[in-house]
């Protein structure tokens, strides 16, 4: 804390020296342009704020001896309905900063409230200004600050931290300070709010919501608002707001406004403010808050003050009070303040009112209620794998293909079962032939038949069944291979989404750093410590960084689409990712324990040998090829047997005549021959036959089939050898990559931390004019590359972990506790055997 205070004193002295060097120069004219840049001319002010923001000194005891007594008074506009926390923050920060040098107090009795009227607030100011116990007065409200700033006869110092807009309020200015004895306030250029608002969404006639009490205190406000926004092509309308939101919404419901700029509305309760926000959304009016993130989180569309704005104002107020107590004239203290700002957009509100901010804004904006984070659909690494296996179209097609293959087995089996045929034949032949057939052929005949064939032994049929069973096993293993591939693709795709999200986040953070450095360069340029070229260089860098953010967003969207495709979801359906404890989730007990076998070269080599052995046993690719080899071996056996083994079957036929007519049907015998000379038969004929068949000569077909089966089997054997080598290579390669990437995770994080620390040191040196912009740019780029590398290495390690499990033919997520236990027992037994074989200690 003492170091920080000495540093602040040093910067204050530097500021005074700069003032002495410029005392003969003409004070700059105040710009009347609505887009003026109110850059703080005091480098000390910005640096002090940064120093204060980096460390909150502890509250020192007010009971220290020999410290001068200081009593500070505060004037509030009225009873605190809202923003009471900001008043408490100003009070706490002031007492904290003064606690080392003073016995400082802000008693409750010295905190006076106005009644939201100019006379009431004037009365409270008069009371504190006349109070001999009060050394400094803090006008802690927008109205009280305005009223105090408009006075010209302040008997004691007054600090006004919450100025809405010094131009619109026509507050006194003399160069960088107020020029009014005992007066200092904090000003920030507000015309930039409307410029940013126009970048978020287009509008022409905005309504400016302002507290009716403040509007009454500022004379000529509507005219000054229109004058200030004329350069933006706007026609604003002032809408005053009291303690009721409904009155304001009634004024806005006429349809004459297309946007709303919300200034601080201290008289609205929290419930009334929420009612106002809901009403603005119902009216589909885009809104922009003067307070920024604080109210954007409540439903206002946009703003550009960060959550730290209140703390920054409180600390700057405390610094002004300290400088006044140390003897610096209040009328010479700089009033301009440019905080580090970021556009904040409530995406839920944007979707409700149909506003779609452009890429230029989204690249830098902090998005609240972003669609991705508020979707009902959440995906983790494990659920991504499981959902892919359940819903992926390739897996579904593979399952149907296996189901169809099972029917092929049934088709092959059916040839070995009895084949029964039924027939019904109706026949008509020419009359003369039927008459000459001696009753053998009737002109009209209806016949029923039945046939039975049962294979007793036919090697081709039995081989077909056996081959189909083997081929079905091959199809099942191919499906398992596909499942492993899809599981790995889903895991890798999910991790790629996380990596791309991290890259996008890093690029956005880098853009924020560049924006902060641009603000710093503007301060340096304003104080004469740097040329305008540095400002232009940072503006160029912002454009480059924006391009990088846009590209990162596009690549992340592509990764989202790929994951949705694998999960059979609409390609651009939003989802949230679960990144908490990702490393612990990925390195669960199994993989984490396996890492202990990669700590030294000997153990790692033995571990690779064991994993190679496990991969060979678990590989569905090898099992599929083994099933194909088994099928081909059976085909070769069939072709060998076909050279000498006949086929045996049983055939039975039954035939019955149901009806006949026409010529030949009334044949009773030949004249002159006895009636029984030709014998007689009934209407049913049957036969049973046992057959043996052997194809004596089929050209060279059987020899060619045998040769083909022999060559095919030899080819499959060679394929299995090649596949085994590739599996072994894939497994060992993945393990080497896994070991290297695991070691690089810690190293890349250390490099990123070191680069970050170096950047902070260089930026601090740059802010003090010690280092050049080139050195700072190099440090920032180094930090950016180190952070990107850390993200790439970390997610690369997780992808390598998934790849090694795929190479091993199994995923730890799908293994039961019993399977893991059995695996570890095999691993320990293998290591013990390896120690015995190698004689290793």
Coordinates of N, CA, C and O in Angstrom, one line a residue, residues 333-409:
X333 N -7.6 20.7 -10.3 CA -7.6 19.2 -10.5 C -8.2 18.9 -11.9 O -9.3 19.4 -12.2
X334 N -7.7 17.9 -12.6 CA -8.3 17.6 -13.9 C -9.7 16.9 -13.7 O -9.8 16.1 -12.7
X335 N -10.6 17.2 -14.5 CA -11.9 16.6 -14.4 C -12.2 15.5 -15.3 O -13.2 14.7 -15.1
X336 N -11.5 15.4 -16.4 CA -11.8 14.4 -17.4 C -11.4 13.0 -17.0 O -10.3 12.8 -16.4
X337 N -12.2 12.0 -17.3 CA -12.0 10.6 -17.0 C -12.4 9.7 -18.1 O -13.6 9.8 -18.5
X338 N -11.5 8.9 -18.7 CA -11.9 8.0 -19.7 C -11.6 6.6 -19.2 O -10.5 6.1 -19.2
X339 N -12.6 5.9 -18.7 CA -12.4 4.6 -18.1 C -12.2 3.6 -19.3 O -12.5 3.8 -20.4
X340 N -11.7 2.4 -18.9 CA -11.6 1.3 -19.9 C -13.0 0.8 -20.1 O -13.6 0.2 -19.2
X341 N -13.5 0.9 -21.3 CA -14.9 0.6 -21.5 C -15.0 -0.6 -22.4 O -14.1 -0.9 -23.2
X342 N -16.2 -1.3 -22.3 CA -16.5 -2.4 -23.2 C -18.0 -2.3 -23.5 O -18.8 -2.1 -22.6
X343 N -18.3 -2.5 -24.7 CA -19.8 -2.6 -25.1 C -20.4 -3.8 -24.5 O -19.8 -4.9 -24.6
X344 N -21.5 -3.7 -23.8 CA -22.2 -4.8 -23.1 C -23.6 -4.9 -23.8 O -24.3 -3.9 -23.9
X345 N -23.9 -6.1 -24.3 CA -25.2 -6.3 -24.9 C -25.9 -7.4 -24.3 O -25.4 -8.5 -24.1
X346 N -27.2 -7.2 -24.0 CA -28.1 -8.3 -23.5 C -28.7 -9.0 -24.7 O -29.6 -8.4 -25.3
X347 N -28.2 -10.2 -25.0 CA -28.7 -10.9 -26.2 C -30.1 -11.4 -26.1 O -30.8 -11.5 -27.1
X348 N -30.5 -11.7 -24.8 CA -31.9 -12.1 -24.7 C -32.9 -10.9 -25.0 O -33.9 -11.2 -25.7
X349 N -32.5 -9.7 -24.6 CA -33.3 -8.6 -25.0 C -33.3 -8.3 -26.5 O -34.3 -8.0 -27.1
X350 N -32.1 -8.5 -27.1 CA -31.9 -8.3 -28.5 C -32.8 -9.3 -29.3 O -33.5 -8.9 -30.3
X351 N -32.9 -10.5 -28.8 CA -33.7 -11.5 -29.5 C -35.2 -11.1 -29.4 O -36.0 -11.3 -30.3
X352 N -35.6 -10.6 -28.2 CA -37.0 -10.3 -27.9 C -37.5 -9.2 -28.8 O -38.7 -9.1 -29.2
X353 N -36.6 -8.2 -29.0 CA -37.1 -7.0 -29.7 C -36.7 -7.0 -31.2 O -37.0 -6.1 -32.0
X354 N -36.0 -8.1 -31.6 CA -35.6 -8.2 -33.0 C -34.5 -7.4 -33.4 O -34.4 -6.9 -34.6
X355 N -33.5 -7.1 -32.6 CA -32.3 -6.3 -32.9 C -31.1 -7.3 -33.1 O -30.9 -8.1 -32.2
X356 N -30.4 -7.1 -34.1 CA -29.3 -8.0 -34.4 C -28.0 -7.2 -34.6 O -27.8 -6.6 -35.7
X357 N -27.2 -7.0 -33.6 CA -26.0 -6.2 -33.7 C -25.0 -6.7 -34.7 O -24.9 -7.9 -35.0
X358 N -24.3 -5.8 -35.4 CA -23.4 -6.3 -36.5 C -22.1 -6.9 -35.9 O -21.8 -6.8 -34.7
X359 N -21.3 -7.5 -36.8 CA -20.1 -8.2 -36.4 C -19.1 -7.2 -35.7 O -18.4 -7.5 -34.8
X360 N -19.1 -6.0 -36.3 CA -18.1 -5.0 -35.7 C -18.3 -4.8 -34.2 O -17.4 -4.6 -33.5
X361 N -19.6 -4.8 -33.8 CA -19.9 -4.6 -32.4 C -19.6 -5.9 -31.6 O -19.1 -5.9 -30.5
X362 N -20.1 -7.0 -32.2 CA -20.1 -8.3 -31.5 C -18.7 -8.8 -31.2 O -18.4 -9.5 -30.3
X363 N -17.7 -8.3 -32.1 CA -16.3 -8.8 -31.9 C -15.8 -8.3 -30.5 O -14.9 -9.0 -29.9
X364 N -16.2 -7.1 -30.1 CA -15.6 -6.6 -28.9 C -16.6 -6.6 -27.7 O -16.2 -6.5 -26.5
X365 N -17.9 -6.9 -28.0 CA -18.9 -6.7 -26.9 C -18.8 -7.9 -25.9 O -18.5 -9.0 -26.3
X366 N -19.2 -7.6 -24.7 CA -19.5 -8.6 -23.7 C -21.0 -9.0 -23.9 O -21.8 -8.1 -23.7
X367 N -21.2 -10.2 -24.2 CA -22.6 -10.7 -24.4 C -23.2 -11.3 -23.2 O -22.7 -12.3 -22.7
X368 N -24.3 -10.7 -22.7 CA -25.0 -11.2 -21.6 C -26.2 -12.0 -22.1 O -26.9 -11.6 -23.1
X369 N -26.5 -13.1 -21.4 CA -27.6 -13.9 -21.8 C -27.5 -14.4 -23.3 O -28.4 -14.4 -24.1
X370 N -26.2 -14.7 -23.6 CA -25.9 -15.2 -24.9 C -26.7 -16.5 -25.2 O -26.9 -17.3 -24.3
X371 N -27.1 -16.7 -26.4 CA -28.0 -17.8 -26.8 C -27.3 -19.2 -26.4 O -28.0 -20.1 -25.9
X372 N -26.0 -19.3 -26.6 CA -25.4 -20.5 -26.4 C -25.4 -20.9 -24.9 O -25.7 -22.0 -24.5
X373 N -25.2 -19.9 -24.0 CA -25.2 -20.2 -22.6 C -26.6 -20.4 -22.0 O -26.7 -20.9 -20.9
X374 N -27.6 -20.0 -22.7 CA -28.9 -20.1 -22.2 C -29.8 -21.1 -22.9 O -31.0 -21.1 -22.7
X375 N -29.2 -21.9 -23.7 CA -30.0 -22.9 -24.3 C -30.2 -24.1 -23.4 O -29.4 -24.3 -22.4
X376 N -31.3 -24.8 -23.6 CA -31.6 -25.9 -22.7 C -30.7 -27.1 -23.0 O -30.7 -28.1 -22.3
X377 N -30.1 -27.1 -24.1 CA -29.3 -28.2 -24.6 C -27.8 -28.1 -24.1 O -27.2 -27.1 -24.5
X378 N -27.4 -29.0 -23.3 CA -26.0 -29.0 -22.8 C -25.3 -30.3 -23.2 O -25.9 -31.3 -23.2
X379 N -24.1 -30.2 -23.6 CA -23.3 -31.4 -24.0 C -22.0 -31.4 -23.2 O -21.3 -30.4 -23.1
X380 N -21.7 -32.6 -22.7 CA -20.4 -32.9 -22.1 C -19.7 -33.8 -23.1 O -20.2 -34.3 -24.1
X381 N -18.4 -34.1 -22.7 CA -17.6 -35.0 -23.5 C -18.2 -36.4 -23.6 O -18.4 -37.0 -24.7
X382 N -18.7 -36.9 -22.4 CA -19.2 -38.3 -22.4 C -20.6 -38.3 -23.1 O -20.9 -39.2 -23.9
X383 N -21.4 -37.3 -22.9 CA -22.7 -37.3 -23.6 C -22.6 -37.1 -25.1 O -23.4 -37.6 -25.8
X384 N -21.6 -36.4 -25.5 CA -21.4 -36.2 -27.0 C -21.1 -37.6 -27.6 O -21.6 -37.9 -28.7
X385 N -20.2 -38.4 -27.0 CA -19.9 -39.7 -27.5 C -21.2 -40.6 -27.5 O -21.5 -41.3 -28.5
X386 N -21.9 -40.6 -26.4 CA -23.0 -41.5 -26.3 C -24.1 -41.1 -27.3 O -24.8 -41.9 -27.9
X387 N -24.3 -39.8 -27.4 CA -25.4 -39.3 -28.3 C -25.0 -39.6 -29.8 O -25.9 -39.9 -30.6
X388 N -23.7 -39.5 -30.1 CA -23.3 -39.8 -31.4 C -23.5 -41.3 -31.8 O -24.0 -41.6 -32.9
X389 N -23.2 -42.2 -30.8 CA -23.4 -43.6 -31.1 C -24.9 -43.9 -31.2 O -25.3 -44.9 -31.9
X390 N -25.8 -43.2 -30.5 CA -27.2 -43.5 -30.6 C -27.9 -42.8 -31.8 O -28.9 -43.4 -32.2
X391 N -27.4 -41.7 -32.3 CA -28.1 -41.0 -33.3 C -27.4 -40.8 -34.6 O -28.1 -40.4 -35.6
X392 N -26.1 -41.1 -34.7 CA -25.4 -40.8 -35.9 C -26.0 -41.7 -37.0 O -26.3 -42.9 -36.9
X393 N -26.2 -41.1 -38.2 CA -26.8 -41.8 -39.3 C -25.9 -42.9 -39.9 O -26.4 -43.9 -40.4
X394 N -24.6 -42.7 -39.9 CA -23.7 -43.7 -40.4 C -23.8 -45.0 -39.5 O -23.8 -46.1 -40.0
X395 N -23.9 -44.7 -38.2 CA -24.0 -45.9 -37.2 C -25.4 -46.6 -37.5 O -25.4 -47.8 -37.5
X396 N -26.4 -45.8 -37.6 CA -27.7 -46.3 -37.9 C -27.7 -47.2 -39.2 O -28.3 -48.3 -39.2
X397 N -27.1 -46.7 -40.2 CA -27.0 -47.4 -41.5 C -26.2 -48.7 -41.3 O -26.6 -49.7 -41.8
X398 N -25.2 -48.6 -40.5 CA -24.4 -49.8 -40.2 C -25.2 -50.9 -39.5 O -25.0 -52.1 -39.7
X399 N -26.0 -50.4 -38.5 CA -26.8 -51.4 -37.8 C -27.8 -52.1 -38.7 O -28.1 -53.3 -38.6
X400 N -28.4 -51.3 -39.6 CA -29.4 -51.9 -40.5 C -28.7 -52.9 -41.5 O -29.2 -53.9 -41.9
X401 N -27.4 -52.6 -41.9 CA -26.7 -53.4 -42.7 C -26.4 -54.8 -42.0 O -26.5 -55.9 -42.6
X402 N -26.0 -54.7 -40.7 CA -25.8 -55.9 -40.0 C -27.1 -56.7 -39.8 O -27.1 -58.0 -39.9
X403 N -28.2 -56.0 -39.6 CA -29.5 -56.7 -39.5 C -29.8 -57.4 -40.8 O -30.3 -58.6 -40.8
X404 N -29.5 -56.8 -41.9 CA -29.7 -57.5 -43.2 C -28.8 -58.6 -43.4 O -29.2 -59.7 -44.0
X405 N -27.6 -58.5 -42.9 CA -26.6 -59.7 -43.0 C -27.1 -60.9 -42.2 O -26.8 -62.0 -42.6
X406 N -27.8 -60.6 -41.1 CA -28.3 -61.7 -40.3 C -29.3 -62.5 -41.1 O -29.4 -63.8 -41.0
X407 N -30.1 -61.9 -41.9 CA -31.0 -62.6 -42.8 C -30.3 -63.4 -43.9 O -30.8 -64.4 -44.3
X408 N -29.1 -62.9 -44.3 CA -28.4 -63.7 -45.2 C -28.0 -65.1 -44.6 O -28.0 -66.1 -45.3
X409 N -27.7 -65.1 -43.3 CA -27.4 -66.4 -42.7 C -28.6 -67.2 -42.7 O -28.6 -68.5 -42.9

